[in-house]
mmCIF file of C-alpha atoms and ligand atoms in Angstrom:
data_model
loop_
_atom_site.group_PDB
_atom_site.id
_atom_site.type_symbol
_atom_site.label_atom_id
_atom_site.label_comp_id
_atom_site.label_asym_id
_atom_site.label_seq_id
_atom_site.Cartn_x
_atom_site.Cartn_y
_atom_site.Cartn_z
ATOM 1 C CA MET G 956 238.674 53.944 244.028
ATOM 2 C CA VAL G 957 239.392 57.647 244.351
ATOM 3 C CA ASN G 958 237.032 60.332 243.117
ATOM 4 C CA LEU G 959 239.026 62.742 240.972
ATOM 5 C CA SER G 960 236.068 64.457 239.311
ATOM 6 C CA VAL G 961 235.651 68.200 239.491
ATOM 7 C CA GLN G 962 232.798 70.536 238.587
ATOM 8 C CA LEU G 963 234.288 73.710 237.099
ATOM 9 C CA ALA G 964 231.046 75.618 236.623
ATOM 10 C CA PRO G 965 228.853 74.750 239.615
ATOM 11 C CA SER G 966 226.475 77.673 239.152
ATOM 12 C CA HIS G 967 226.083 77.303 235.388
ATOM 13 C CA PRO G 968 222.983 75.462 234.087
ATOM 14 C CA LYS G 969 225.095 73.250 231.805
ATOM 15 C CA GLY G 970 227.965 72.818 234.271
ATOM 16 C CA LEU G 971 231.450 71.720 233.232
ATOM 17 C CA LEU G 972 232.148 68.349 234.791
ATOM 18 C CA LEU G 973 235.674 66.993 234.398
ATOM 19 C CA ALA G 974 236.577 63.370 235.129
ATOM 20 C CA ASN G 975 239.783 64.620 236.731
ATOM 21 C CA PRO G 976 241.495 67.969 237.420
ATOM 22 C CA VAL G 977 244.307 67.752 234.848
ATOM 23 C CA MET G 978 243.835 69.942 231.794
ATOM 24 C CA THR G 979 246.235 71.083 229.083
ATOM 25 C CA ALA G 980 246.992 74.796 228.744
ATOM 26 C CA SER G 981 246.148 76.809 225.652
ATOM 27 C CA GLY G 982 248.872 77.147 223.043
ATOM 28 C CA THR G 983 250.916 74.235 224.331
ATOM 29 C CA PHE G 984 248.753 71.354 223.107
ATOM 30 C CA GLY G 985 247.627 72.510 219.656
ATOM 31 C CA TYR G 986 244.060 71.370 219.023
ATOM 32 C CA GLY G 987 244.634 68.126 220.917
ATOM 33 C CA ILE G 988 244.423 66.275 217.601
ATOM 34 C CA GLU G 989 248.200 66.348 217.108
ATOM 35 C CA TYR G 990 248.770 64.846 220.565
ATOM 36 C CA SER G 991 246.030 62.230 220.134
ATOM 37 C CA GLU G 992 248.502 60.243 218.029
ATOM 38 C CA LEU G 993 251.035 60.212 220.876
ATOM 39 C CA ILE G 994 249.047 59.737 224.075
ATOM 40 C CA ASP G 995 245.609 58.652 225.273
ATOM 41 C CA ILE G 996 244.121 62.137 225.362
ATOM 42 C CA GLN G 997 240.720 60.777 226.500
ATOM 43 C CA ARG G 998 242.221 60.281 229.962
ATOM 44 C CA LEU G 999 242.722 64.038 230.419
ATOM 45 C CA GLY G 1000 240.327 66.159 232.462
ATOM 46 C CA ALA G 1001 239.955 68.639 229.593
ATOM 47 C CA ILE G 1002 241.839 70.087 226.653
ATOM 48 C CA VAL G 1003 242.071 73.831 226.045
ATOM 49 C CA CYS G 1004 242.707 74.643 222.391
ATOM 50 C CA LYS G 1005 245.074 77.227 220.919
ATOM 51 C CA GLY G 1006 243.849 80.829 221.250
ATOM 52 C CA THR G 1007 241.243 81.461 218.564
ATOM 53 C CA THR G 1008 240.432 84.814 216.991
ATOM 54 C CA LEU G 1009 237.762 85.975 214.541
ATOM 55 C CA LYS G 1010 240.100 85.960 211.548
ATOM 56 C CA SER G 1011 243.152 83.734 211.140
ATOM 57 C CA ARG G 1012 246.442 85.323 212.285
ATOM 58 C CA GLU G 1013 249.988 84.826 211.084
ATOM 59 C CA GLY G 1014 251.483 85.774 214.433
ATOM 60 C CA ASN G 1015 254.653 87.696 215.212
ATOM 61 C CA PRO G 1016 257.954 87.748 213.318
ATOM 62 C CA GLN G 1017 260.503 84.983 214.046
ATOM 63 C CA PRO G 1018 262.260 84.113 216.292
ATOM 64 C CA ARG G 1019 259.269 83.490 218.531
ATOM 65 C CA LEU G 1020 260.670 81.094 221.146
ATOM 66 C CA VAL G 1021 263.770 81.624 223.279
ATOM 67 C CA GLU G 1022 265.025 79.446 226.111
ATOM 68 C CA THR G 1023 265.919 81.183 229.374
ATOM 69 C CA ALA G 1024 267.629 79.904 232.511
ATOM 70 C CA SER G 1025 264.455 78.300 233.837
ATOM 71 C CA GLY G 1026 261.696 78.627 231.328
ATOM 72 C CA ILE G 1027 260.930 79.907 227.857
ATOM 73 C CA LEU G 1028 259.953 83.220 226.364
ATOM 74 C CA ASN G 1029 257.386 83.036 223.580
ATOM 75 C CA SER G 1030 256.025 85.687 221.287
ATOM 76 C CA ILE G 1031 253.811 83.575 219.044
ATOM 77 C CA GLY G 1032 251.373 86.492 218.781
ATOM 78 C CA LEU G 1033 248.273 84.302 218.638
ATOM 79 C CA GLU G 1034 248.982 82.644 215.312
ATOM 80 C CA ASN G 1035 245.851 80.602 214.621
ATOM 81 C CA ILE G 1036 243.504 79.388 211.896
ATOM 82 C CA GLY G 1037 240.534 81.568 212.923
ATOM 83 C CA VAL G 1038 237.171 80.652 214.415
ATOM 84 C CA GLU G 1039 235.445 79.490 211.213
ATOM 85 C CA ALA G 1040 238.204 76.956 210.471
ATOM 86 C CA VAL G 1041 238.042 75.743 214.079
ATOM 87 C CA ILE G 1042 234.290 75.170 213.711
ATOM 88 C CA ARG G 1043 234.673 73.507 210.316
ATOM 89 C CA GLU G 1044 237.841 71.416 210.800
ATOM 90 C CA LYS G 1045 238.448 70.812 214.513
ATOM 91 C CA ALA G 1046 235.112 70.812 216.357
ATOM 92 C CA PRO G 1047 233.640 67.839 214.416
ATOM 93 C CA ILE G 1048 236.612 65.752 215.615
ATOM 94 C CA TRP G 1049 236.238 67.030 219.203
ATOM 95 C CA ALA G 1050 232.522 66.144 219.112
ATOM 96 C CA LYS G 1051 233.476 62.459 218.911
ATOM 97 C CA TRP G 1052 235.756 62.658 221.965
ATOM 98 C CA GLU G 1053 234.884 61.882 225.556
ATOM 99 C CA VAL G 1054 237.336 64.471 226.883
ATOM 100 C CA PRO G 1055 235.754 67.941 227.018
ATOM 101 C CA VAL G 1056 237.381 70.582 224.822
ATOM 102 C CA ILE G 1057 237.391 74.198 225.906
ATOM 103 C CA ALA G 1058 237.831 76.857 223.233
ATOM 104 C CA ASN G 1059 240.321 79.555 224.216
ATOM 105 C CA ILE G 1060 239.337 82.837 222.558
ATOM 106 C CA ALA G 1061 241.030 86.202 222.090
ATOM 107 C CA GLY G 1062 240.288 89.484 220.375
ATOM 108 C CA GLU G 1063 241.630 92.926 219.600
ATOM 109 C CA THR G 1064 238.349 94.588 220.558
ATOM 110 C CA ILE G 1065 235.524 93.708 222.921
ATOM 111 C CA ASP G 1066 233.267 93.238 219.898
ATOM 112 C CA GLU G 1067 235.680 90.668 218.494
ATOM 113 C CA TYR G 1068 235.479 88.587 221.696
ATOM 114 C CA LYS G 1069 231.683 88.771 221.430
ATOM 115 C CA GLU G 1070 231.670 87.753 217.772
ATOM 116 C CA VAL G 1071 233.966 84.758 218.368
ATOM 117 C CA ALA G 1072 231.790 83.609 221.281
ATOM 118 C CA LEU G 1073 228.633 84.006 219.155
ATOM 119 C CA ARG G 1074 230.106 81.963 216.296
ATOM 120 C CA LEU G 1075 231.040 79.156 218.703
ATOM 121 C CA GLU G 1076 227.509 79.074 220.077
ATOM 122 C CA SER G 1077 225.811 75.711 219.473
ATOM 123 C CA THR G 1078 228.962 74.190 217.948
ATOM 124 C CA PRO G 1079 228.993 70.517 218.956
ATOM 125 C CA GLY G 1080 232.330 69.479 220.448
ATOM 126 C CA ILE G 1081 232.913 72.580 222.576
ATOM 127 C CA SER G 1082 232.114 72.332 226.285
ATOM 128 C CA GLY G 1083 233.249 75.754 227.480
ATOM 129 C CA ILE G 1084 235.009 78.975 226.595
ATOM 130 C CA GLU G 1085 238.224 80.245 228.126
ATOM 131 C CA VAL G 1086 238.670 83.956 227.538
ATOM 132 C CA ASN G 1087 242.259 85.074 227.153
ATOM 133 C CA ILE G 1088 242.440 88.640 228.437
ATOM 134 C CA SER G 1089 246.078 88.140 229.256
ATOM 135 C CA CYS G 1090 248.195 87.661 226.120
ATOM 136 C CA PRO G 1091 251.358 89.724 226.669
ATOM 137 C CA ASN G 1092 252.677 89.668 223.105
ATOM 138 C CA VAL G 1093 250.051 91.104 220.787
ATOM 139 C CA ALA G 1094 250.016 94.756 219.732
ATOM 140 C CA SER G 1095 246.382 95.425 220.580
ATOM 141 C CA GLY G 1096 243.825 93.706 222.768
ATOM 142 C CA GLY G 1097 244.889 90.709 224.849
ATOM 143 C CA MET G 1098 246.563 91.780 228.039
ATOM 144 C CA GLU G 1099 245.223 95.350 227.820
ATOM 145 C CA PHE G 1100 241.804 93.992 228.838
ATOM 146 C CA GLY G 1101 243.191 91.904 231.658
ATOM 147 C CA THR G 1102 245.153 94.592 233.451
ATOM 148 C CA ASN G 1103 242.232 96.897 234.156
ATOM 149 C CA PRO G 1104 239.325 95.733 236.354
ATOM 150 C CA LYS G 1105 236.761 97.712 234.352
ATOM 151 C CA SER G 1106 237.682 96.354 230.933
ATOM 152 C CA ALA G 1107 238.216 92.849 232.340
ATOM 153 C CA ALA G 1108 234.643 92.986 233.688
ATOM 154 C CA GLU G 1109 233.329 94.358 230.416
ATOM 155 C CA VAL G 1110 234.827 91.532 228.318
ATOM 156 C CA THR G 1111 233.460 89.008 230.820
ATOM 157 C CA LYS G 1112 229.929 90.465 230.631
ATOM 158 C CA VAL G 1113 229.954 90.584 226.844
ATOM 159 C CA VAL G 1114 231.139 86.987 226.434
ATOM 160 C CA LYS G 1115 228.738 85.762 229.120
ATOM 161 C CA SER G 1116 225.803 87.384 227.360
ATOM 162 C CA ALA G 1117 226.887 86.009 223.964
ATOM 163 C CA SER G 1118 227.401 82.422 225.109
ATOM 164 C CA SER G 1119 225.319 79.714 226.711
ATOM 165 C CA LEU G 1120 228.504 77.810 227.598
ATOM 166 C CA PRO G 1121 230.432 78.022 230.871
ATOM 167 C CA VAL G 1122 232.948 80.882 230.652
ATOM 168 C CA LEU G 1123 236.417 80.714 232.216
ATOM 169 C CA ILE G 1124 238.365 83.970 232.379
ATOM 170 C CA LYS G 1125 242.144 83.631 232.063
ATOM 171 C CA LEU G 1126 243.946 86.346 233.976
ATOM 172 C CA SER G 1127 247.286 88.032 233.512
ATOM 173 C CA PRO G 1128 249.898 87.983 236.279
ATOM 174 C CA ASN G 1129 251.246 91.311 234.944
ATOM 175 C CA VAL G 1130 249.257 93.383 237.445
ATOM 176 C CA THR G 1131 249.820 95.061 240.793
ATOM 177 C CA ASP G 1132 246.964 93.363 242.635
ATOM 178 C CA ILE G 1133 245.473 90.271 241.017
ATOM 179 C CA ARG G 1134 242.580 90.293 243.511
ATOM 180 C CA GLU G 1135 241.091 93.451 241.984
ATOM 181 C CA ILE G 1136 240.845 91.859 238.539
ATOM 182 C CA ALA G 1137 239.640 88.522 239.920
ATOM 183 C CA SER G 1138 236.831 90.182 241.914
ATOM 184 C CA ALA G 1139 235.814 92.273 238.910
ATOM 185 C CA VAL G 1140 235.459 89.306 236.554
ATOM 186 C CA CYS G 1141 233.613 87.285 239.190
ATOM 187 C CA GLU G 1142 231.121 90.098 239.751
ATOM 188 C CA ALA G 1143 230.695 90.226 235.976
ATOM 189 C CA GLY G 1144 229.673 86.562 235.945
ATOM 190 C CA ALA G 1145 232.813 84.470 235.307
ATOM 191 C CA ASP G 1146 232.059 80.795 235.954
ATOM 192 C CA ALA G 1147 235.712 80.035 236.763
ATOM 193 C CA ILE G 1148 239.113 81.730 236.662
ATOM 194 C CA THR G 1149 242.330 80.457 235.105
ATOM 195 C CA LEU G 1150 245.473 81.735 236.824
ATOM 196 C CA VAL G 1151 247.922 82.543 235.187
ATOM 197 C CA ASN G 1152 249.041 83.409 231.684
ATOM 198 C CA THR G 1153 252.715 84.222 230.998
ATOM 199 C CA LEU G 1154 254.736 87.036 232.589
ATOM 200 C CA ARG G 1155 256.055 89.712 230.272
ATOM 201 C CA GLY G 1156 259.820 89.496 229.673
ATOM 202 C CA MET G 1157 262.638 89.757 227.168
ATOM 203 C CA ALA G 1158 266.116 88.490 226.280
ATOM 204 C CA ILE G 1159 268.931 90.081 224.271
ATOM 205 C CA ASP G 1160 271.168 88.311 221.768
ATOM 206 C CA ILE G 1161 274.497 89.978 222.528
ATOM 207 C CA ASN G 1162 276.092 88.736 219.298
ATOM 208 C CA ARG G 1163 273.447 90.425 217.157
ATOM 209 C CA TYR G 1164 273.128 93.488 219.452
ATOM 210 C CA GLN G 1165 269.370 92.891 219.270
ATOM 211 C CA PRO G 1166 266.486 91.529 221.284
ATOM 212 C CA SER G 1167 266.350 87.752 220.862
ATOM 213 C CA LEU G 1168 262.660 87.706 219.978
ATOM 214 C CA GLY G 1169 261.450 89.157 216.681
ATOM 215 C CA ASN G 1170 258.751 90.925 218.695
ATOM 216 C CA THR G 1171 261.283 92.184 221.353
ATOM 217 C CA VAL G 1172 258.858 91.297 224.170
ATOM 218 C CA GLY G 1173 257.425 87.893 224.990
ATOM 219 C CA GLY G 1174 255.709 85.873 227.684
ATOM 220 C CA LEU G 1175 257.748 83.912 230.217
ATOM 221 C CA SER G 1176 256.522 80.439 231.155
ATOM 222 C CA GLY G 1177 258.025 77.395 232.838
ATOM 223 C CA PRO G 1178 259.746 76.837 236.215
ATOM 224 C CA ALA G 1179 260.676 80.499 236.771
ATOM 225 C CA ILE G 1180 257.014 81.517 237.135
ATOM 226 C CA LYS G 1181 255.696 78.762 239.397
ATOM 227 C CA PRO G 1182 256.078 80.510 242.777
ATOM 228 C CA ILE G 1183 254.409 83.643 241.381
ATOM 229 C CA ALA G 1184 251.502 81.703 239.861
ATOM 230 C CA LEU G 1185 251.070 79.718 243.063
ATOM 231 C CA TYR G 1186 251.010 82.885 245.164
ATOM 232 C CA MET G 1187 248.369 84.402 242.899
ATOM 233 C CA VAL G 1188 246.176 81.307 243.157
ATOM 234 C CA TYR G 1189 246.575 81.390 246.947
ATOM 235 C CA LYS G 1190 245.641 85.076 247.110
ATOM 236 C CA VAL G 1191 242.641 84.826 244.796
ATOM 237 C CA ALA G 1192 241.322 81.633 246.409
ATOM 238 C CA GLY G 1193 240.815 83.636 249.588
ATOM 239 C CA ILE G 1194 238.381 86.069 247.985
ATOM 240 C CA VAL G 1195 236.385 84.385 245.199
ATOM 241 C CA ASN G 1196 233.662 81.765 245.221
ATOM 242 C CA VAL G 1197 234.194 80.349 241.742
ATOM 243 C CA PRO G 1198 236.593 77.493 240.941
ATOM 244 C CA ILE G 1199 240.182 78.446 240.147
ATOM 245 C CA ILE G 1200 242.285 76.608 237.587
ATOM 246 C CA GLY G 1201 245.974 76.868 238.470
ATOM 247 C CA CYS G 1202 248.526 77.217 235.688
ATOM 248 C CA GLY G 1203 252.216 78.086 235.755
ATOM 249 C CA SER G 1204 254.909 75.480 235.312
ATOM 250 C CA ILE G 1205 253.028 72.424 236.421
ATOM 251 C CA ASN G 1206 255.548 69.774 235.429
ATOM 252 C CA CYS G 1207 254.829 66.928 237.809
ATOM 253 C CA ALA G 1208 252.231 65.748 240.321
ATOM 254 C CA GLU G 1209 254.006 67.567 243.172
ATOM 255 C CA ASP G 1210 253.610 70.887 241.339
ATOM 256 C CA ALA G 1211 249.920 70.176 240.718
ATOM 257 C CA LEU G 1212 249.365 69.210 244.357
ATOM 258 C CA GLU G 1213 250.856 72.525 245.475
ATOM 259 C CA PHE G 1214 248.336 74.408 243.325
ATOM 260 C CA LEU G 1215 245.445 72.262 244.567
ATOM 261 C CA MET G 1216 246.491 72.777 248.179
ATOM 262 C CA ALA G 1217 246.723 76.536 247.535
ATOM 263 C CA GLY G 1218 243.049 76.488 246.539
ATOM 264 C CA ALA G 1219 242.901 75.560 242.839
ATOM 265 C CA SER G 1220 240.177 73.081 241.881
ATOM 266 C CA ALA G 1221 241.975 72.003 238.711
ATOM 267 C CA VAL G 1222 245.309 72.556 236.976
ATOM 268 C CA GLN G 1223 246.597 73.176 233.470
ATOM 269 C CA VAL G 1224 249.858 71.719 232.197
ATOM 270 C CA GLY G 1225 251.568 74.101 229.751
ATOM 271 C CA THR G 1226 255.238 74.332 228.780
ATOM 272 C CA ALA G 1227 255.855 70.808 230.132
ATOM 273 C CA ASN G 1228 253.875 69.455 227.118
ATOM 274 C CA LEU G 1229 256.588 70.807 224.847
ATOM 275 C CA THR G 1230 259.237 68.596 226.415
ATOM 276 C CA SER G 1231 257.085 65.543 227.122
ATOM 277 C CA PRO G 1232 253.737 64.788 225.440
ATOM 278 C CA GLN G 1233 253.111 62.461 228.395
ATOM 279 C CA ALA G 1234 253.525 65.227 231.012
ATOM 280 C CA ALA G 1235 249.837 65.830 231.774
ATOM 281 C CA LEU G 1236 249.084 62.105 232.121
ATOM 282 C CA ASP G 1237 252.091 61.695 234.433
ATOM 283 C CA VAL G 1238 250.696 64.542 236.557
ATOM 284 C CA LEU G 1239 247.330 62.763 236.678
ATOM 285 C CA ASP G 1240 248.833 59.405 237.652
ATOM 286 C CA GLY G 1241 250.947 61.081 240.343
ATOM 287 C CA ILE G 1242 247.929 62.839 241.900
ATOM 288 C CA GLU G 1243 246.067 59.541 242.066
ATOM 289 C CA GLN G 1244 249.054 57.781 243.648
ATOM 290 C CA PHE G 1245 249.388 60.550 246.242
ATOM 291 C CA MET G 1246 245.717 60.264 247.155
ATOM 292 C CA LYS G 1247 245.963 56.512 247.518
ATOM 293 C CA LYS G 1248 249.087 56.844 249.676
ATOM 294 C CA GLU G 1249 247.331 59.399 251.879
ATOM 295 C CA ASN G 1250 244.154 57.313 251.917
ATOM 296 C CA MET G 1251 242.120 60.156 250.438
ATOM 297 C CA LYS G 1252 238.924 59.179 248.665
ATOM 298 C CA ASP G 1253 237.975 62.505 247.092
ATOM 299 C CA LEU G 1254 239.994 65.225 245.389
ATOM 300 C CA LYS G 1255 238.021 67.820 247.345
ATOM 301 C CA ALA G 1256 239.956 66.765 250.426
ATOM 302 C CA ILE G 1257 243.105 68.289 248.907
ATOM 303 C CA VAL G 1258 241.700 71.547 247.525
ATOM 304 C CA GLY G 1259 242.735 74.441 249.780
ATOM 305 C CA LYS G 1260 244.323 72.099 252.325
ATOM 306 C CA ALA G 1261 247.355 74.413 252.778
ATOM 307 C CA ARG G 1262 245.182 77.442 253.482
ATOM 308 C CA GLY G 1263 244.946 76.776 257.186
HETATM 309 C C1 LIG X 2285 254.143 78.572 223.080
HETATM 310 C C2 LIG X 2285 253.038 79.079 223.966
HETATM 311 C C3 LIG X 2285 251.837 79.499 223.397
HETATM 312 C C4 LIG X 2285 250.798 79.969 224.213
HETATM 313 N N1 LIG X 2285 249.615 80.357 223.639
HETATM 314 C C5 LIG X 2285 248.572 80.744 224.421
HETATM 315 C C6 LIG X 2285 247.306 81.086 223.839
HETATM 316 O O1 LIG X 2285 247.111 81.035 222.624
HETATM 317 N N2 LIG X 2285 246.309 81.469 224.688
HETATM 318 C C7 LIG X 2285 246.479 81.521 226.051
HETATM 319 O O2 LIG X 2285 245.530 81.859 226.777
HETATM 320 N N3 LIG X 2285 247.662 81.178 226.634
HETATM 321 C C8 LIG X 2285 248.699 80.796 225.844
HETATM 322 N N4 LIG X 2285 249.889 80.436 226.423
HETATM 323 C C9 LIG X 2285 250.035 80.492 227.900
HETATM 324 C C10 LIG X 2285 249.860 79.092 228.536
HETATM 325 O O3 LIG X 2285 248.580 78.579 228.281
HETATM 326 C C11 LIG X 2285 250.100 79.182 230.065
HETATM 327 O O4 LIG X 2285 249.150 80.047 230.642
HETATM 328 C C12 LIG X 2285 251.495 79.672 230.423
HETATM 329 O O5 LIG X 2285 252.462 79.178 229.535
HETATM 330 C C13 LIG X 2285 251.905 79.342 231.869
HETATM 331 O O6 LIG X 2285 251.931 77.960 232.106
HETATM 332 P P1 LIG X 2285 253.273 77.030 231.960
HETATM 333 O O7 LIG X 2285 254.368 77.704 232.740
HETATM 334 O O8 LIG X 2285 252.893 75.712 232.483
HETATM 335 O O9 LIG X 2285 253.570 77.006 230.491
HETATM 336 C C14 LIG X 2285 250.960 79.998 225.618
HETATM 337 C C15 LIG X 2285 252.168 79.555 226.185
HETATM 338 C C16 LIG X 2285 253.196 79.079 225.388
HETATM 339 C C17 LIG X 2285 254.475 78.608 226.027
#
């Protein structure tokens, strides 16, 4: 037997104990309910739901997804059903699941983040909150908060004071020095950090003489961003004391192991879910096989192993 469990909020009174380190990334796994018909979602470490805002949002104009040489650009623009519908329609289903569900939240103002966190308070079926301060394709809010240490800390403080749940802060890679933002949110009370959201990018449709995305700008995910995400995890792991959740083109167990060895305590599978619903479970099985092959009994033996 190998121990794959991981505590993502060790200093929080409620804690956030995962049976294993493999989570699904926000926006790539719907509300989990869609995928529950395709795979055994209860085997996952945790599910992070689509970004949720105070009011429902229609998102950005089409086209909103474009393939690039090694990844995709998306400009969904946080289309979602809004927090009240999540509480009414999704959370009662999550409450019956064994797998913890983490609500990913976003807002255009700091007050909106607070309000969403307050509404989720005491909702059965939600085990934690992941705060998206890193969305690169909305007109206001989102990434603006995550690229400035002061506002990143402010959002963290506000959500922490509004919620009795563990709070994960999801950072943007679109910054000069990720360590500044990571330190700021940790000082403000983040229980864990998710690294990273998408990188800002664009593509041009030369036949239409126009940007390919309806929103012009989008977020790049997939294989192109893995080395950058990995580097950011490595850098931040050297300076913070809270668990880090690595995210950025984790397609197979080898990718996940790289992030764990760089210092991540858990990983999120994102774009890979769009090509294979089984991707996250394959990552999980591969980690377990690696540990058995290496005769490792506990996942903790891998975390940070490449840090020297
Ligand atoms: C279609 C799509 C929608 C996304 N929606 C969200 C979202 O609502 N909230 C969020 O925090 N991240 C969102 N993300 C970012 C992913 O959760 C993840 O951080 C990013 O894609 C990098 O991981 P990957 O390369 O494995 O996809 C989205 C990504 C994609 C591709």
